[in-house]
Amino acid sequence: MWLTDTQKIGVGLTLFGVLFMMLGVMLFFDGALLALGNILFLGGLFLIVGPQKTFYLFTRRNRLRGTTCFLSGIVLVFLKWPTIGVLVEMFGFLDLFGDFFPIILTFLRQLPLIGSFLNLPYIHPFIDRLAGSHTSVI
């Protein structure tokens, strides 16, 4: 699958957004880094998926709670309440994108080094429970 130039820029913005959010958390919830990370993450998501699909992702009825929490967390970070904002934002993020974790886990298991680590006997069931993926009995 080839990415367009706009999607490549979106991937870069999203990665920088995640990097700035992680740095903001590691530096004791630095509000400026968290706010910059939020802006970059949302901009990157917008460029990767496109405007219509982004709007559809955030406005679906079954994801309304996640959208409300995610955007409320961003607003709390902008209003200088970074600790509470990040917690609310994380809940919203898990509610919005939680369905994608089993897909991401399946992709990671196909990678050479990460896949062999994720398939170790004691790690495999723990990661499956954490991601919420279910295995078939058959």
Coordinates of N, CA, C and O in Angstrom, one line a residue:
M1 N 0.8 -1.2 0.0 CA 0.0 0.0 0.0 C 0.9 1.2 0.0 O 1.7 1.4 0.8
W2 N 0.7 2.1 -1.0 CA 1.5 3.3 -1.1 C 0.7 4.5 -0.5 O -0.5 4.6 -0.6
L3 N 1.5 5.3 0.2 CA 0.9 6.5 0.8 C 1.1 7.7 -0.1 O 2.2 7.8 -0.8
T4 N 0.1 8.6 -0.1 CA 0.3 9.8 -0.9 C 1.2 10.8 -0.1 O 1.6 10.5 1.1
D5 N 1.7 11.8 -0.7 CA 2.5 12.8 0.0 C 1.9 13.4 1.2 O 2.5 13.6 2.3
T6 N 0.6 13.7 1.1 CA -0.2 14.2 2.2 C -0.2 13.2 3.4 O -0.1 13.6 4.6
Q7 N -0.4 12.0 3.1 CA -0.5 10.9 4.1 C 0.9 10.7 4.8 O 1.0 10.5 6.0
K8 N 1.9 10.9 4.0 CA 3.3 10.7 4.6 C 3.6 11.9 5.6 O 4.1 11.7 6.6
I9 N 3.1 13.1 5.2 CA 3.3 14.2 6.1 C 2.4 14.0 7.4 O 2.8 14.3 8.5
G10 N 1.2 13.4 7.2 CA 0.4 13.1 8.3 C 1.0 12.0 9.3 O 0.9 12.2 10.5
V11 N 1.7 11.0 8.7 CA 2.4 10.1 9.5 C 3.5 10.7 10.4 O 3.6 10.5 11.6
G12 N 4.2 11.6 9.7 CA 5.2 12.4 10.4 C 4.7 13.2 11.5 O 5.2 13.3 12.7
L13 N 3.6 14.0 11.2 CA 3.0 14.8 12.3 C 2.4 14.0 13.4 O 2.6 14.3 14.6
T14 N 1.8 12.8 13.1 CA 1.3 11.9 14.2 C 2.4 11.4 15.0 O 2.3 11.4 16.3
L15 N 3.5 11.0 14.4 CA 4.7 10.5 15.2 C 5.3 11.6 16.1 O 5.6 11.3 17.2
F16 N 5.4 12.8 15.5 CA 5.9 13.9 16.3 C 4.9 14.2 17.5 O 5.4 14.6 18.6
G17 N 3.7 14.1 17.2 CA 2.7 14.4 18.2 C 2.8 13.4 19.4 O 2.7 13.8 20.5
V18 N 2.9 12.1 19.0 CA 3.1 11.1 20.1 C 4.4 11.3 20.8 O 4.4 11.2 22.1
L19 N 5.4 11.7 20.1 CA 6.7 11.9 20.8 C 6.6 13.1 21.8 O 7.1 13.0 22.9
F20 N 6.0 14.2 21.3 CA 5.8 15.4 22.2 C 4.9 15.0 23.4 O 5.2 15.5 24.5
M21 N 3.9 14.2 23.2 CA 3.0 13.9 24.3 C 3.8 13.0 25.3 O 3.7 13.2 26.5
M22 N 4.6 12.1 24.8 CA 5.4 11.2 25.7 C 6.4 12.1 26.5 O 6.6 11.9 27.7
L23 N 7.1 13.0 25.8 CA 8.0 13.9 26.5 C 7.3 14.8 27.5 O 7.9 15.0 28.6
G24 N 6.1 15.2 27.2 CA 5.4 16.0 28.1 C 5.0 15.3 29.4 O 5.0 15.8 30.5
V25 N 4.7 14.0 29.2 CA 4.4 13.2 30.4 C 5.6 12.9 31.2 O 5.7 12.9 32.4
M26 N 6.8 12.6 30.5 CA 8.0 12.3 31.2 C 8.6 13.5 31.9 O 9.3 13.3 32.9
L27 N 8.3 14.7 31.4 CA 8.8 15.9 32.0 C 7.7 16.4 33.0 O 7.5 17.6 33.0
F28 N 7.1 15.6 33.7 CA 6.2 15.9 34.8 C 5.0 16.7 34.3 O 4.7 17.8 34.8
F29 N 4.4 16.2 33.2 CA 3.2 16.8 32.6 C 3.4 18.3 32.3 O 2.6 19.2 32.7
D30 N 4.4 18.5 31.4 CA 4.6 19.8 30.9 C 3.5 20.2 29.9 O 3.3 19.6 28.9
G31 N 2.8 21.3 30.3 CA 1.6 21.6 29.5 C 1.9 22.0 28.1 O 1.1 21.7 27.2
A32 N 3.0 22.7 27.8 CA 3.3 23.2 26.5 C 3.6 22.0 25.6 O 3.1 22.0 24.4
L33 N 4.4 21.0 26.0 CA 4.7 19.9 25.2 C 3.4 19.0 25.0 O 3.2 18.5 23.9
L34 N 2.6 18.9 26.0 CA 1.4 18.1 25.8 C 0.4 18.8 24.8 O -0.2 18.2 24.0
A35 N 0.3 20.1 24.9 CA -0.6 20.9 24.0 C 0.0 20.8 22.5 O -0.8 20.5 21.6
L36 N 1.3 20.9 22.4 CA 1.9 20.8 21.0 C 1.7 19.4 20.5 O 1.4 19.2 19.3
G37 N 1.9 18.4 21.3 CA 1.6 17.0 20.9 C 0.2 16.7 20.5 O 0.0 16.0 19.5
N38 N -0.7 17.3 21.2 CA -2.1 17.1 20.9 C -2.4 17.8 19.5 O -3.1 17.2 18.7
I39 N -1.9 19.0 19.3 CA -2.2 19.6 18.0 C -1.5 18.8 16.8 O -2.2 18.6 15.8
L40 N -0.3 18.4 17.0 CA 0.4 17.6 16.0 C -0.4 16.3 15.7 O -0.5 15.8 14.6
F41 N -0.8 15.6 16.8 CA -1.5 14.3 16.6 C -2.8 14.5 15.9 O -3.1 13.7 14.9
L42 N -3.6 15.5 16.2 CA -4.9 15.7 15.5 C -4.6 16.1 14.1 O -5.3 15.6 13.2
G43 N -3.6 16.9 13.9 CA -3.3 17.3 12.5 C -2.9 16.2 11.6 O -3.2 16.0 10.5
G44 N -2.0 15.3 12.2 CA -1.6 14.1 11.5 C -2.7 13.2 11.2 O -2.7 12.6 10.1
L45 N -3.5 13.0 12.2 CA -4.7 12.1 11.9 C -5.6 12.6 10.8 O -6.0 11.9 10.0
F46 N -5.8 13.9 10.8 CA -6.6 14.6 9.8 C -6.0 14.3 8.4 O -6.7 14.1 7.4
L47 N -4.6 14.5 8.3 CA -4.0 14.3 7.0 C -3.9 12.9 6.6 O -3.9 12.6 5.4
I48 N -3.8 11.9 7.5 CA -3.7 10.5 7.1 C -5.0 10.0 6.6 O -5.2 9.4 5.6
V49 N -6.1 10.3 7.4 CA -7.4 9.7 7.1 C -8.2 10.5 6.1 O -9.0 10.0 5.3
G50 N -8.1 11.8 6.2 CA -8.8 12.7 5.4 C -9.9 13.4 6.2 O -10.3 12.9 7.3
P51 N -10.5 14.5 5.7 CA -11.5 15.2 6.5 C -12.8 14.5 6.7 O -13.3 14.5 7.8
Q52 N -13.3 13.8 5.7 CA -14.6 13.2 5.9 C -14.5 12.0 6.8 O -15.4 11.8 7.7
K53 N -13.5 11.2 6.7 CA -13.4 10.0 7.6 C -13.0 10.4 9.0 O -13.4 9.8 9.9
T54 N -12.3 11.5 9.1 CA -11.9 12.0 10.5 C -13.2 12.5 11.2 O -13.5 12.2 12.3
F55 N -14.0 13.2 10.4 CA -15.3 13.7 11.0 C -16.2 12.5 11.3 O -16.8 12.5 12.4
Y56 N -16.2 11.5 10.5 CA -17.1 10.3 10.7 C -16.6 9.6 11.9 O -17.3 9.1 12.7
L57 N -15.2 9.5 12.1 CA -14.6 8.8 13.2 C -15.1 9.4 14.6 O -15.4 8.7 15.5
F58 N -15.0 10.8 14.6 CA -15.3 11.5 15.9 C -16.8 11.7 16.1 O -17.2 12.0 17.2
T59 N -17.6 11.5 15.1 CA -19.1 11.8 15.3 C -20.0 10.6 15.3 O -21.2 10.8 15.3
R60 N -19.4 9.4 15.2 CA -20.3 8.3 15.3 C -20.9 8.2 16.7 O -20.3 8.5 17.7
R61 N -22.2 7.7 16.7 CA -22.9 7.7 17.9 C -22.3 6.8 19.0 O -22.3 7.1 20.2
N62 N -21.8 5.6 18.6 CA -21.2 4.7 19.5 C -19.8 5.2 20.0 O -19.3 4.6 21.0
R63 N -19.3 6.2 19.5 CA -18.0 6.7 19.9 C -18.1 8.1 20.5 O -17.1 8.8 20.7
L64 N -19.3 8.5 20.8 CA -19.5 9.9 21.4 C -18.9 10.1 22.7 O -18.3 11.1 23.0
R65 N -18.9 9.1 23.6 CA -18.3 9.2 24.9 C -16.8 9.4 24.8 O -16.2 10.2 25.4
G66 N -16.2 8.6 23.9 CA -14.7 8.7 23.7 C -14.3 10.0 23.1 O -13.3 10.6 23.5
T67 N -15.1 10.5 22.1 CA -14.8 11.8 21.5 C -15.0 12.9 22.6 O -14.1 13.8 22.6
T68 N -16.0 12.9 23.4 CA -16.2 13.9 24.4 C -15.0 13.9 25.4 O -14.5 15.0 25.7
C69 N -14.6 12.7 25.8 CA -13.5 12.6 26.8 C -12.2 13.1 26.2 O -11.4 13.8 26.8
F70 N -11.9 12.6 24.9 CA -10.7 13.0 24.3 C -10.6 14.5 24.1 O -9.5 15.1 24.4
L71 N -11.6 15.1 23.5 CA -11.6 16.5 23.3 C -11.6 17.3 24.6 O -11.0 18.4 24.7
S72 N -12.3 16.8 25.6 CA -12.3 17.5 26.9 C -10.9 17.5 27.5 O -10.5 18.4 28.2
G73 N -10.2 16.3 27.4 CA -8.9 16.2 27.9 C -7.9 17.2 27.2 O -7.1 17.8 27.8
I74 N -8.1 17.4 25.9 CA -7.3 18.4 25.2 C -7.6 19.8 25.7 O -6.6 20.6 25.9
V75 N -8.9 20.1 25.9 CA -9.2 21.4 26.4 C -8.6 21.6 27.8 O -8.1 22.7 28.1
L76 N -8.7 20.6 28.7 CA -8.1 20.7 30.0 C -6.6 20.9 29.9 O -6.0 21.7 30.8
V77 N -5.9 20.3 29.0 CA -4.5 20.6 28.8 C -4.2 22.0 28.4 O -3.3 22.7 29.0
F78 N -5.1 22.5 27.5 CA -4.9 23.9 27.1 C -5.2 24.9 28.3 O -4.7 26.0 28.3
L79 N -6.1 24.5 29.2 CA -6.5 25.4 30.3 C -5.6 25.2 31.5 O -5.9 25.5 32.6
K80 N -4.4 24.6 31.3 CA -3.3 24.5 32.3 C -3.7 23.5 33.4 O -3.3 23.6 34.6
W81 N -4.4 22.4 33.1 CA -4.7 21.3 34.0 C -4.2 20.0 33.3 O -4.9 19.1 32.9
P82 N -2.9 19.9 33.1 CA -2.3 18.8 32.3 C -2.5 17.4 32.9 O -2.8 16.5 32.1
T83 N -2.4 17.3 34.2 CA -2.5 15.9 34.7 C -3.9 15.4 34.5 O -4.0 14.2 34.0
I84 N -4.9 16.1 34.9 CA -6.3 15.7 34.8 C -6.6 15.5 33.3 O -7.3 14.6 32.9
G85 N -6.1 16.5 32.5 CA -6.4 16.5 31.0 C -5.8 15.2 30.4 O -6.5 14.6 29.5
V86 N -4.6 14.8 30.7 CA -4.0 13.6 30.1 C -4.8 12.4 30.5 O -5.0 11.5 29.7
L87 N -5.2 12.3 31.8 CA -6.0 11.1 32.2 C -7.3 11.0 31.5 O -7.7 9.9 31.0
V88 N -8.0 12.2 31.4 CA -9.3 12.2 30.6 C -9.1 11.9 29.2 O -9.8 11.1 28.5
E89 N -8.0 12.4 28.6 CA -7.7 12.2 27.2 C -7.3 10.7 27.0 O -7.7 10.2 25.9
M90 N -6.6 10.1 27.9 CA -6.2 8.7 27.7 C -7.5 7.8 27.7 O -7.6 6.9 26.9
F91 N -8.4 8.1 28.6 CA -9.7 7.3 28.6 C -10.4 7.5 27.3 O -10.9 6.5 26.7
G92 N -10.5 8.7 26.8 CA -11.1 9.0 25.5 C -10.4 8.3 24.4 O -11.0 7.7 23.5
F93 N -9.1 8.3 24.4 CA -8.3 7.6 23.4 C -8.5 6.1 23.3 O -8.7 5.5 22.3
L94 N -8.6 5.5 24.5 CA -8.8 4.1 24.6 C -10.2 3.8 24.1 O -10.5 2.7 23.5
D95 N -11.2 4.6 24.5 CA -12.6 4.4 24.0 C -12.7 4.6 22.5 O -13.5 3.9 21.9
L96 N -12.0 5.6 22.0 CA -12.1 5.8 20.5 C -11.4 4.8 19.7 O -11.9 4.3 18.7
F97 N -10.2 4.4 20.1 CA -9.3 3.6 19.3 C -9.1 2.2 19.8 O -8.2 1.5 19.4
G98 N -9.8 1.8 20.8 CA -9.7 0.5 21.5 C -9.9 -0.7 20.5 O -9.4 -1.7 20.7
D99 N -10.8 -0.4 19.6 CA -11.1 -1.5 18.6 C -10.0 -1.9 17.7 O -9.9 -2.9 17.1
F100 N -9.0 -1.0 17.6 CA -7.9 -1.2 16.7 C -6.7 -1.9 17.3 O -5.8 -2.4 16.6
F101 N -6.7 -2.1 18.6 CA -5.6 -2.8 19.3 C -5.4 -4.2 18.9 O -4.3 -4.6 18.7
P102 N -6.4 -5.0 18.7 CA -6.2 -6.4 18.2 C -5.6 -6.4 16.8 O -4.7 -7.2 16.5
I103 N -6.0 -5.5 16.0 CA -5.4 -5.4 14.6 C -3.9 -5.0 14.7 O -3.1 -5.6 14.0
I104 N -3.6 -4.0 15.5 CA -2.2 -3.6 15.7 C -1.4 -4.7 16.3 O -0.3 -4.9 15.8
L105 N -2.0 -5.5 17.2 CA -1.2 -6.6 17.8 C -0.9 -7.7 16.7 O 0.2 -8.2 16.7
T106 N -1.9 -8.0 15.9 CA -1.7 -8.9 14.8 C -0.6 -8.5 13.9 O 0.3 -9.3 13.5
F107 N -0.6 -7.2 13.5 CA 0.5 -6.6 12.7 C 1.9 -6.8 13.4 O 2.9 -7.1 12.8
L108 N 1.9 -6.4 14.7 CA 3.2 -6.4 15.4 C 3.7 -7.9 15.5 O 4.9 -8.1 15.5
R109 N 2.9 -8.8 15.6 CA 3.3 -10.2 15.7 C 3.9 -10.7 14.4 O 4.6 -11.8 14.4
Q110 N 3.7 -10.1 13.3 CA 4.3 -10.5 12.0 C 5.7 -9.9 11.8 O 6.3 -10.3 10.9
L111 N 6.1 -8.9 12.7 CA 7.4 -8.3 12.5 C 8.4 -9.3 13.1 O 8.2 -10.0 14.0
P112 N 9.7 -9.2 12.5 CA 10.7 -10.2 12.9 C 11.0 -10.2 14.4 O 10.9 -11.2 15.1
L113 N 11.6 -9.2 15.0 CA 12.0 -9.2 16.4 C 10.9 -9.0 17.4 O 10.8 -9.7 18.4
I114 N 10.0 -8.1 17.1 CA 8.9 -7.9 18.0 C 7.9 -9.0 18.0 O 7.4 -9.4 19.1
G115 N 7.7 -9.7 16.9 CA 6.8 -10.8 16.8 C 7.3 -12.0 17.6 O 6.5 -12.6 18.3
S116 N 8.6 -12.3 17.6 CA 9.1 -13.4 18.4 C 9.0 -13.1 19.9 O 8.7 -14.0 20.7
F117 N 9.1 -11.8 20.2 CA 9.0 -11.5 21.6 C 7.5 -11.6 22.1 O 7.3 -12.1 23.2
L118 N 6.6 -11.1 21.3 CA 5.2 -11.2 21.6 C 4.6 -12.6 21.6 O 3.6 -12.8 22.2
N119 N 5.3 -13.5 21.0 CA 4.8 -14.9 21.0 C 5.4 -15.8 22.0 O 5.2 -17.0 22.0
L120 N 6.2 -15.2 22.9 CA 6.8 -16.0 24.0 C 5.7 -16.5 24.9 O 4.6 -15.9 25.0
P121 N 5.9 -17.7 25.5 CA 4.8 -18.4 26.2 C 4.1 -17.6 27.3 O 2.9 -17.6 27.5
Y122 N 4.8 -16.8 28.1 CA 4.2 -16.1 29.2 C 3.7 -14.7 28.8 O 2.8 -14.1 29.4
I123 N 4.2 -14.2 27.7 CA 3.8 -12.8 27.2 C 2.6 -12.9 26.3 O 1.7 -12.0 26.4
H124 N 2.5 -14.0 25.5 CA 1.4 -14.1 24.6 C 0.0 -14.0 25.2 O -0.8 -13.2 24.8
P125 N -0.3 -14.8 26.3 CA -1.6 -14.6 26.9 C -1.9 -13.3 27.6 O -3.0 -12.7 27.5
F126 N -0.8 -12.7 28.1 CA -0.9 -11.5 28.8 C -1.3 -10.3 27.8 O -2.2 -9.5 28.1
I127 N -0.6 -10.3 26.7 CA -0.8 -9.3 25.7 C -2.2 -9.5 25.1 O -2.9 -8.5 24.8
D128 N -2.6 -10.7 24.9 CA -3.9 -11.0 24.3 C -5.0 -10.4 25.2 O -6.0 -9.8 24.8
R129 N -4.8 -10.6 26.5 CA -5.8 -10.1 27.5 C -5.8 -8.6 27.5 O -6.9 -8.0 27.6
L130 N -4.6 -8.0 27.5 CA -4.5 -6.6 27.5 C -5.1 -5.9 26.3 O -5.8 -4.9 26.4
A131 N -4.9 -6.5 25.1 CA -5.4 -5.9 23.9 C -6.9 -6.3 23.7 O -7.5 -5.7 22.8
G132 N -7.4 -7.3 24.4 CA -8.8 -7.7 24.2 C -9.0 -8.5 23.0 O -10.2 -8.6 22.5
S133 N -8.0 -9.2 22.5 CA -8.2 -10.1 21.3 C -8.6 -11.4 21.8 O -8.2 -11.9 22.8
H134 N -9.4 -12.0 21.0 CA -10.0 -13.4 21.4 C -9.5 -14.4 20.3 O -9.5 -14.1 19.1
T135 N -9.1 -15.5 20.8 CA -8.7 -16.6 19.9 C -9.9 -17.6 19.7 O -10.7 -17.8 20.6
S136 N -10.0 -18.1 18.5 CA -11.0 -19.0 18.2 C -10.7 -20.4 18.8 O -9.5 -20.8 18.9
V137 N -11.7 -21.2 19.2 CA -11.5 -22.5 19.7 C -11.1 -23.5 18.6 O -10.4 -24.4 18.9
I138 N -11.6 -23.2 17.5 CA -11.3 -24.1 16.3 C -10.0 -23.9 15.8 O -9.4 -23.0 15.6

